[in-house]
mmCIF file of C-alpha atoms and ligand atoms in Angstrom:
data_model
loop_
_atom_site.group_PDB
_atom_site.id
_atom_site.type_symbol
_atom_site.label_atom_id
_atom_site.label_comp_id
_atom_site.label_asym_id
_atom_site.label_seq_id
_atom_site.Cartn_x
_atom_site.Cartn_y
_atom_site.Cartn_z
ATOM 1 C CA MET T 1 53.981 135.875 -179.927
ATOM 2 C CA ILE T 2 53.019 132.137 -180.120
ATOM 3 C CA THR T 3 55.740 129.735 -181.608
ATOM 4 C CA ARG T 4 55.229 126.044 -181.866
ATOM 5 C CA PHE T 5 58.273 122.811 -181.536
ATOM 6 C CA ALA T 6 56.067 120.067 -183.987
ATOM 7 C CA PRO T 7 58.385 116.653 -184.002
ATOM 8 C CA SER T 8 57.469 114.134 -184.936
ATOM 9 C CA PRO T 9 56.567 110.592 -182.971
ATOM 10 C CA THR T 10 58.939 108.687 -184.644
ATOM 11 C CA GLY T 11 62.277 107.782 -182.799
ATOM 12 C CA PRO T 12 64.950 110.006 -179.606
ATOM 13 C CA LEU T 13 64.758 113.661 -180.389
ATOM 14 C CA HIS T 14 68.602 113.952 -180.940
ATOM 15 C CA LEU T 15 70.446 117.484 -180.509
ATOM 16 C CA GLY T 16 69.212 118.950 -183.540
ATOM 17 C CA HIS T 17 65.431 119.154 -181.859
ATOM 18 C CA ALA T 18 66.427 120.212 -178.771
ATOM 19 C CA TYR T 19 68.199 123.398 -180.735
ATOM 20 C CA SER T 20 64.666 123.912 -182.715
ATOM 21 C CA ALA T 21 62.831 123.294 -178.967
ATOM 22 C CA MET T 22 65.036 125.526 -177.250
ATOM 23 C CA LEU T 23 65.192 128.444 -179.911
ATOM 24 C CA GLY T 24 60.729 128.011 -180.061
ATOM 25 C CA HIS T 25 60.565 128.318 -176.136
ATOM 26 C CA ASP T 26 62.867 130.521 -175.541
ATOM 27 C CA ARG T 27 61.863 133.679 -178.133
ATOM 28 C CA ALA T 28 58.439 133.256 -177.366
ATOM 29 C CA LYS T 29 59.837 133.915 -172.774
ATOM 30 C CA ALA T 30 61.706 136.302 -173.260
ATOM 31 C CA GLU T 31 58.970 138.168 -175.237
ATOM 32 C CA GLY T 32 55.990 136.386 -172.893
ATOM 33 C CA GLY T 33 54.270 134.517 -175.623
ATOM 34 C CA THR T 34 53.961 131.577 -175.793
ATOM 35 C CA PHE T 35 55.201 127.904 -176.612
ATOM 36 C CA LEU T 36 53.056 125.307 -177.958
ATOM 37 C CA LEU T 37 54.390 121.361 -177.916
ATOM 38 C CA ARG T 38 52.087 120.319 -181.539
ATOM 39 C CA ILE T 39 52.941 116.423 -182.270
ATOM 40 C CA ASP T 40 53.242 115.717 -186.255
ATOM 41 C CA ASP T 41 52.156 112.388 -185.820
ATOM 42 C CA LEU T 42 50.087 111.988 -189.384
ATOM 43 C CA ASP T 43 53.003 109.549 -190.666
ATOM 44 C CA SER T 44 50.450 106.553 -188.921
ATOM 45 C CA THR T 45 52.578 104.266 -189.579
ATOM 46 C CA ARG T 46 55.455 104.795 -188.180
ATOM 47 C CA SER T 47 55.087 107.297 -185.124
ATOM 48 C CA ARG T 48 54.632 105.260 -182.024
ATOM 49 C CA PRO T 49 53.215 106.747 -178.389
ATOM 50 C CA GLU T 50 55.953 105.317 -176.652
ATOM 51 C CA TRP T 51 58.555 108.224 -179.038
ATOM 52 C CA GLU T 52 55.710 110.943 -177.781
ATOM 53 C CA THR T 53 56.053 109.984 -173.937
ATOM 54 C CA LEU T 54 60.197 110.013 -174.611
ATOM 55 C CA LEU T 55 60.250 113.377 -176.717
ATOM 56 C CA LYS T 56 57.810 114.870 -173.750
ATOM 57 C CA GLN T 57 60.129 112.777 -170.983
ATOM 58 C CA ASP T 58 63.567 114.586 -172.986
ATOM 59 C CA LEU T 59 61.975 117.894 -173.420
ATOM 60 C CA ALA T 60 60.765 118.677 -170.071
ATOM 61 C CA TRP T 61 63.925 117.735 -168.877
ATOM 62 C CA LEU T 62 65.294 120.351 -170.823
ATOM 63 C CA GLY T 63 63.468 122.743 -169.355
ATOM 64 C CA LEU T 64 60.418 123.321 -171.632
ATOM 65 C CA ASP T 65 56.920 123.942 -170.904
ATOM 66 C CA TRP T 66 53.832 123.876 -172.798
ATOM 67 C CA PRO T 67 50.286 123.962 -172.630
ATOM 68 C CA GLU T 68 48.960 120.802 -172.075
ATOM 69 C CA PRO T 69 46.802 118.315 -174.262
ATOM 70 C CA CYS T 70 48.256 119.632 -176.576
ATOM 71 C CA ARG T 71 47.439 119.082 -180.149
ATOM 72 C CA LYS T 72 48.188 116.305 -181.744
ATOM 73 C CA GLN T 73 47.349 116.220 -185.748
ATOM 74 C CA SER T 74 45.424 112.574 -185.741
ATOM 75 C CA ASP T 75 42.961 114.666 -183.562
ATOM 76 C CA CYS T 76 42.660 117.061 -186.742
ATOM 77 C CA ILE T 77 41.946 114.714 -189.262
ATOM 78 C CA SER T 78 38.479 115.890 -190.305
ATOM 79 C CA GLU T 79 39.575 120.433 -190.480
ATOM 80 C CA TYR T 80 42.163 118.656 -192.986
ATOM 81 C CA GLU T 81 39.669 117.185 -194.876
ATOM 82 C CA ALA T 82 37.701 120.653 -194.364
ATOM 83 C CA ALA T 83 40.689 122.751 -196.530
ATOM 84 C CA LEU T 84 40.782 119.762 -199.221
ATOM 85 C CA ASP T 85 37.323 120.711 -199.805
ATOM 86 C CA GLU T 86 37.910 124.495 -199.905
ATOM 87 C CA LEU T 87 40.613 123.245 -202.537
ATOM 88 C CA TRP T 88 38.620 120.949 -204.755
ATOM 89 C CA GLY T 89 36.330 123.991 -204.493
ATOM 90 C CA LEU T 90 38.912 125.588 -205.668
ATOM 91 C CA GLY T 91 39.198 124.128 -208.585
ATOM 92 C CA VAL T 92 43.243 123.484 -208.120
ATOM 93 C CA LEU T 93 42.928 119.437 -206.544
ATOM 94 C CA TYR T 94 43.112 116.680 -209.348
ATOM 95 C CA PRO T 95 42.704 112.610 -208.719
ATOM 96 C CA CYS T 96 46.367 111.711 -209.255
ATOM 97 C CA THR T 97 47.405 107.161 -210.521
ATOM 98 C CA CYS T 98 50.788 107.317 -210.433
ATOM 99 C CA THR T 99 52.983 105.404 -208.600
ATOM 100 C CA ARG T 100 56.287 106.003 -207.832
ATOM 101 C CA ARG T 101 58.373 104.381 -210.468
ATOM 102 C CA ASP T 102 55.691 106.228 -213.274
ATOM 103 C CA ILE T 103 56.980 109.173 -211.921
ATOM 104 C CA VAL T 104 60.660 108.127 -212.503
ATOM 105 C CA GLU T 105 59.585 107.055 -215.554
ATOM 106 C CA ALA T 106 58.526 110.059 -216.859
ATOM 107 C CA GLN T 107 61.408 112.076 -215.271
ATOM 108 C CA SER T 108 63.672 109.623 -217.213
ATOM 109 C CA ALA T 109 63.915 112.467 -220.048
ATOM 110 C CA PRO T 110 64.074 115.798 -218.680
ATOM 111 C CA GLN T 111 64.089 118.915 -220.313
ATOM 112 C CA GLU T 112 67.001 120.554 -220.083
ATOM 113 C CA GLY T 113 67.766 123.537 -217.443
ATOM 114 C CA VAL T 114 64.702 121.939 -215.884
ATOM 115 C CA PRO T 115 64.506 121.138 -212.464
ATOM 116 C CA THR T 116 63.387 117.539 -211.540
ATOM 117 C CA HIS T 117 63.838 118.007 -207.444
ATOM 118 C CA GLY T 118 62.088 120.140 -205.556
ATOM 119 C CA PRO T 119 61.489 120.013 -201.924
ATOM 120 C CA ASP T 120 58.930 117.231 -202.188
ATOM 121 C CA GLY T 121 62.174 114.742 -203.900
ATOM 122 C CA LEU T 122 61.460 114.629 -208.096
ATOM 123 C CA ILE T 123 58.708 117.215 -209.161
ATOM 124 C CA TYR T 124 55.680 115.359 -210.500
ATOM 125 C CA PRO T 125 55.797 115.716 -214.493
ATOM 126 C CA GLY T 126 52.210 116.338 -214.906
ATOM 127 C CA THR T 127 50.834 113.228 -216.259
ATOM 128 C CA CYS T 128 47.159 112.552 -214.345
ATOM 129 C CA ARG T 129 47.311 117.006 -215.003
ATOM 130 C CA GLN T 130 46.386 115.993 -218.649
ATOM 131 C CA ALA T 131 44.654 112.892 -218.649
ATOM 132 C CA MET T 132 41.879 114.790 -215.575
ATOM 133 C CA TRP T 133 41.098 116.857 -219.008
ATOM 134 C CA GLN T 134 39.935 113.950 -220.320
ATOM 135 C CA ASP T 135 37.662 113.285 -217.653
ATOM 136 C CA GLU T 136 33.558 114.441 -218.581
ATOM 137 C CA ARG T 137 32.861 115.113 -214.504
ATOM 138 C CA TRP T 138 35.158 118.355 -214.414
ATOM 139 C CA PHE T 139 32.629 119.610 -216.725
ATOM 140 C CA ASP T 140 29.705 118.498 -216.064
ATOM 141 C CA GLY T 141 29.551 120.823 -212.746
ATOM 142 C CA HIS T 142 29.027 118.316 -209.435
ATOM 143 C CA TYR T 143 32.216 116.257 -209.166
ATOM 144 C CA PRO T 144 32.343 115.467 -205.826
ATOM 145 C CA ARG T 145 36.091 115.286 -204.200
ATOM 146 C CA PRO T 146 37.732 111.783 -204.787
ATOM 147 C CA LYS T 147 38.249 109.827 -201.604
ATOM 148 C CA ASP T 148 41.055 107.158 -200.894
ATOM 149 C CA VAL T 149 43.479 108.493 -204.327
ATOM 150 C CA THR T 150 45.771 111.014 -203.665
ATOM 151 C CA LEU T 151 45.368 114.163 -204.921
ATOM 152 C CA ARG T 152 47.736 117.221 -205.906
ATOM 153 C CA LEU T 153 47.823 120.739 -206.536
ATOM 154 C CA ASN T 154 47.452 122.296 -209.926
ATOM 155 C CA MET T 155 50.380 125.189 -208.903
ATOM 156 C CA ALA T 156 49.829 126.297 -212.822
ATOM 157 C CA GLU T 157 46.073 126.998 -212.084
ATOM 158 C CA ALA T 158 46.639 128.200 -208.265
ATOM 159 C CA CYS T 159 48.799 130.285 -209.158
ATOM 160 C CA ASP T 160 45.700 131.903 -211.815
ATOM 161 C CA VAL T 161 43.709 131.997 -208.975
ATOM 162 C CA ILE T 162 45.862 134.034 -206.946
ATOM 163 C CA ARG T 163 47.129 135.932 -209.575
ATOM 164 C CA TRP T 164 42.892 136.417 -210.639
ATOM 165 C CA ASP T 165 42.003 137.617 -206.309
ATOM 166 C CA HIS T 166 45.516 139.577 -206.149
ATOM 167 C CA ARG T 167 43.623 142.004 -209.065
ATOM 168 C CA ILE T 168 41.696 143.022 -207.677
ATOM 169 C CA THR T 169 42.771 142.880 -204.027
ATOM 170 C CA ALA T 170 47.058 144.951 -204.812
ATOM 171 C CA LYS T 171 47.490 148.043 -205.252
ATOM 172 C CA GLY T 172 49.654 148.049 -207.649
ATOM 173 C CA GLY T 173 52.626 145.826 -205.611
ATOM 174 C CA LEU T 174 54.674 144.210 -208.057
ATOM 175 C CA HIS T 175 55.000 140.804 -205.859
ATOM 176 C CA PHE T 176 52.770 137.721 -205.893
ATOM 177 C CA ILE T 177 53.314 136.252 -202.438
ATOM 178 C CA ALA T 178 55.918 136.780 -200.032
ATOM 179 C CA PHE T 179 57.101 135.632 -196.766
ATOM 180 C CA GLU T 180 59.157 137.458 -193.586
ATOM 181 C CA GLU T 181 62.158 135.244 -193.420
ATOM 182 C CA THR T 182 64.243 136.057 -189.294
ATOM 183 C CA GLY T 183 66.642 134.026 -190.156
ATOM 184 C CA ALA T 184 67.832 132.573 -192.748
ATOM 185 C CA GLY T 185 67.581 129.865 -195.820
ATOM 186 C CA PRO T 186 70.603 127.224 -196.836
ATOM 187 C CA ASN T 187 72.009 130.130 -199.163
ATOM 188 C CA GLY T 188 71.265 133.310 -196.517
ATOM 189 C CA GLU T 189 68.271 134.029 -197.750
ATOM 190 C CA ALA T 190 66.627 136.418 -195.365
ATOM 191 C CA GLY T 191 64.391 139.127 -194.826
ATOM 192 C CA GLU T 192 61.200 139.419 -197.077
ATOM 193 C CA ILE T 193 61.023 136.537 -199.561
ATOM 194 C CA LEU T 194 58.877 137.027 -202.583
ATOM 195 C CA ILE T 195 57.687 133.719 -204.628
ATOM 196 C CA THR T 196 56.965 133.954 -208.053
ATOM 197 C CA PRO T 197 54.919 131.479 -210.071
ATOM 198 C CA GLU T 198 57.982 130.724 -211.572
ATOM 199 C CA ASP T 199 59.427 129.009 -208.142
ATOM 200 C CA LEU T 200 56.155 127.680 -207.527
ATOM 201 C CA ILE T 201 55.759 126.406 -210.730
ATOM 202 C CA THR T 202 58.738 124.842 -211.856
ATOM 203 C CA ARG T 203 60.716 124.119 -208.830
ATOM 204 C CA ILE T 204 57.950 122.622 -206.825
ATOM 205 C CA GLY T 205 55.156 121.477 -209.001
ATOM 206 C CA ASP T 206 52.212 120.176 -208.024
ATOM 207 C CA VAL T 207 52.788 119.051 -204.406
ATOM 208 C CA ALA T 208 50.739 115.800 -202.778
ATOM 209 C CA LEU T 209 48.395 117.375 -200.838
ATOM 210 C CA SER T 210 46.226 113.757 -199.781
ATOM 211 C CA ARG T 211 47.584 110.704 -200.180
ATOM 212 C CA LYS T 212 45.575 107.464 -200.455
ATOM 213 C CA ALA T 213 45.609 104.694 -197.616
ATOM 214 C CA PHE T 214 47.560 108.010 -195.791
ATOM 215 C CA GLY T 215 45.228 110.648 -196.330
ATOM 216 C CA ALA T 216 46.243 114.564 -195.995
ATOM 217 C CA ALA T 217 50.126 114.935 -196.071
ATOM 218 C CA TYR T 218 52.101 117.747 -193.918
ATOM 219 C CA HIS T 219 52.495 120.475 -195.863
ATOM 220 C CA LEU T 220 48.364 120.685 -195.772
ATOM 221 C CA ALA T 221 48.434 119.109 -192.317
ATOM 222 C CA VAL T 222 51.284 122.015 -191.258
ATOM 223 C CA VAL T 223 49.454 124.660 -192.708
ATOM 224 C CA VAL T 224 45.885 124.152 -191.101
ATOM 225 C CA ASP T 225 47.414 123.610 -187.766
ATOM 226 C CA ASP T 226 49.719 127.045 -187.650
ATOM 227 C CA ALA T 227 46.618 128.594 -188.324
ATOM 228 C CA ALA T 228 44.222 126.895 -185.812
ATOM 229 C CA GLN T 229 47.159 127.785 -183.275
ATOM 230 C CA ASN T 230 47.119 131.355 -183.976
ATOM 231 C CA VAL T 231 51.045 130.612 -184.561
ATOM 232 C CA SER T 232 52.088 133.666 -184.977
ATOM 233 C CA HIS T 233 56.201 133.226 -185.952
ATOM 234 C CA VAL T 234 57.634 129.301 -186.906
ATOM 235 C CA ILE T 235 60.931 128.810 -185.776
ATOM 236 C CA ARG T 236 62.138 125.435 -187.728
ATOM 237 C CA GLY T 237 65.578 124.488 -189.219
ATOM 238 C CA GLN T 238 66.875 124.771 -192.462
ATOM 239 C CA ASP T 239 66.304 122.163 -194.321
ATOM 240 C CA LEU T 240 62.309 123.557 -194.338
ATOM 241 C CA PHE T 241 62.666 126.975 -195.848
ATOM 242 C CA GLU T 242 62.287 125.455 -199.623
ATOM 243 C CA ALA T 243 58.663 124.181 -198.685
ATOM 244 C CA THR T 244 57.418 126.996 -196.953
ATOM 245 C CA LYS T 245 57.133 128.520 -200.259
ATOM 246 C CA ILE T 246 54.718 125.658 -200.963
ATOM 247 C CA HIS T 247 53.256 126.414 -196.856
ATOM 248 C CA VAL T 248 53.031 130.385 -197.415
ATOM 249 C CA PHE T 249 51.281 129.530 -201.067
ATOM 250 C CA LEU T 250 48.493 127.349 -199.571
ATOM 251 C CA GLN T 251 47.663 129.992 -196.669
ATOM 252 C CA ARG T 252 46.848 132.393 -199.480
ATOM 253 C CA LEU T 253 44.782 130.024 -201.182
ATOM 254 C CA LEU T 254 43.361 129.389 -197.966
ATOM 255 C CA GLY T 255 43.031 132.587 -196.361
ATOM 256 C CA LEU T 256 44.964 131.784 -193.552
ATOM 257 C CA PRO T 257 47.441 134.478 -192.220
ATOM 258 C CA THR T 258 51.028 134.164 -192.536
ATOM 259 C CA PRO T 259 53.441 134.214 -189.935
ATOM 260 C CA VAL T 260 57.201 134.632 -189.527
ATOM 261 C CA TYR T 261 59.752 132.719 -190.285
ATOM 262 C CA HIS T 262 62.967 131.948 -188.632
ATOM 263 C CA HIS T 263 64.648 129.540 -190.372
ATOM 264 C CA HIS T 264 67.839 127.985 -188.255
ATOM 265 C CA LYS T 265 70.953 126.060 -188.881
ATOM 266 C CA LEU T 266 71.030 122.470 -188.431
ATOM 267 C CA ILE T 267 73.326 120.447 -186.035
ATOM 268 C CA ARG T 268 75.563 117.971 -188.036
ATOM 269 C CA ASP T 269 77.570 115.575 -186.355
ATOM 270 C CA GLU T 270 81.678 116.401 -186.135
ATOM 271 C CA THR T 271 81.598 115.079 -190.414
ATOM 272 C CA GLY T 272 79.248 118.191 -191.433
ATOM 273 C CA LYS T 273 75.831 115.396 -192.211
ATOM 274 C CA ARG T 274 73.203 116.993 -190.175
ATOM 275 C CA LEU T 275 71.568 114.637 -187.473
ATOM 276 C CA ALA T 276 68.605 112.198 -188.114
ATOM 277 C CA LYS T 277 66.444 110.194 -186.153
ATOM 278 C CA ARG T 278 68.261 106.644 -186.684
ATOM 279 C CA ASP T 279 71.251 109.006 -185.279
ATOM 280 C CA ASP T 280 70.635 107.293 -181.183
ATOM 281 C CA ALA T 281 73.960 108.052 -180.798
ATOM 282 C CA ARG T 282 72.889 111.674 -180.124
ATOM 283 C CA ALA T 283 70.123 110.980 -179.507
ATOM 284 C CA ASN T 284 69.048 113.929 -176.036
ATOM 285 C CA ALA T 285 68.201 109.997 -173.741
ATOM 286 C CA LYS T 286 71.588 109.641 -174.759
ATOM 287 C CA TYR T 287 73.585 112.696 -173.011
ATOM 288 C CA ARG T 288 71.226 112.812 -170.058
ATOM 289 C CA ASP T 289 71.901 109.193 -169.431
ATOM 290 C CA GLU T 290 75.043 109.714 -168.936
ATOM 291 C CA GLY T 291 75.522 112.693 -167.325
ATOM 292 C CA ALA T 292 74.837 116.177 -169.079
ATOM 293 C CA THR T 293 72.888 118.590 -167.798
ATOM 294 C CA PRO T 294 70.538 121.125 -169.224
ATOM 295 C CA GLU T 295 73.351 123.557 -170.053
ATOM 296 C CA ASP T 296 75.443 121.167 -171.344
ATOM 297 C CA ILE T 297 73.006 120.016 -173.640
ATOM 298 C CA ARG T 298 72.823 124.366 -174.806
ATOM 299 C CA ARG T 299 76.671 124.418 -174.836
ATOM 300 C CA MET T 300 77.050 121.767 -177.875
ATOM 301 C CA VAL T 301 74.063 122.984 -179.651
ATOM 302 C CA GLY T 302 75.806 126.929 -178.939
ATOM 303 C CA LEU T 303 72.909 128.649 -177.082
ATOM 304 C CA THR T 304 75.023 129.544 -174.517
HETATM 305 N N1 LIG C 401 56.983 117.317 -188.052
HETATM 306 C C1 LIG C 401 58.015 118.126 -188.935
HETATM 307 C C2 LIG C 401 59.449 117.711 -188.762
HETATM 308 O O1 LIG C 401 60.344 116.629 -187.501
HETATM 309 C C3 LIG C 401 58.573 119.513 -187.724
HETATM 310 C C4 LIG C 401 56.969 119.692 -189.507
HETATM 311 C C5 LIG C 401 57.447 122.204 -188.923
HETATM 312 O O2 LIG C 401 57.860 122.891 -188.000
HETATM 313 O O3 LIG C 401 56.458 122.393 -189.050
HETATM 314 O O4 LIG C 401 60.246 117.371 -189.601
#
């Protein structure tokens, strides 16, 4: 068993992070497996080496250990680029020039019953997907992947690719794609979670997999990272349950294995609000400085 904790070094680790890391660590150790720490520092505008140093100190203080050097996303850009090339080659990406404002405006008259928000916020209305057919480069047989532009996943097209593949490989199975959930989603979803084309096309839509000026997006990077590190069990917060559908779908498109997922409860403050990075008041380091022990932290998050 290989588990991982993949924090972004953009602020102090709070009790919710400690809970997630300890769950992943305890589970791997109980099974004689390996617990990995991965630094999700793709967002170079917000990631800081100081936060990385502090988060490692926090985790070591909690009694966790992991093999060093640990993987850092900023060192793996060429792997994400290769995955983007592969998806581009499948014909399931298209360039998008919409600003956030364009998307908000296009969403201003939503159709009744059609969801407007997905795991990435506003569901992309498809403006540039339609414009794509006006670009004759699509038809001349050689259209290299454009760089420095936002690339979106054409969800309907990508579902067709999988459907076609499925027709060849499936032995009469009814479901499209699925993953195993050993924890629970926000609505108690557990066991075999089926992902339908409707979920993907209507409730998630054309997510961005690469952003102009920032490069690979989280959904693409996390899939490449988990596969590169042979992660067998992804243990993380329930807030990422819906996004897991994107990840499992990308694994399928890229021919990568799907780990078992365990989404855990979120640690909340006394008003019921989930903890956020800016919640310095609940930072691990603060409790530590005030004299708490790692056992106290375990007790506070309900682990003992
Ligand atoms: N880096 C992500 C975060 O801090 C977690 C990614 C993951 O566990 O898949 O929210």
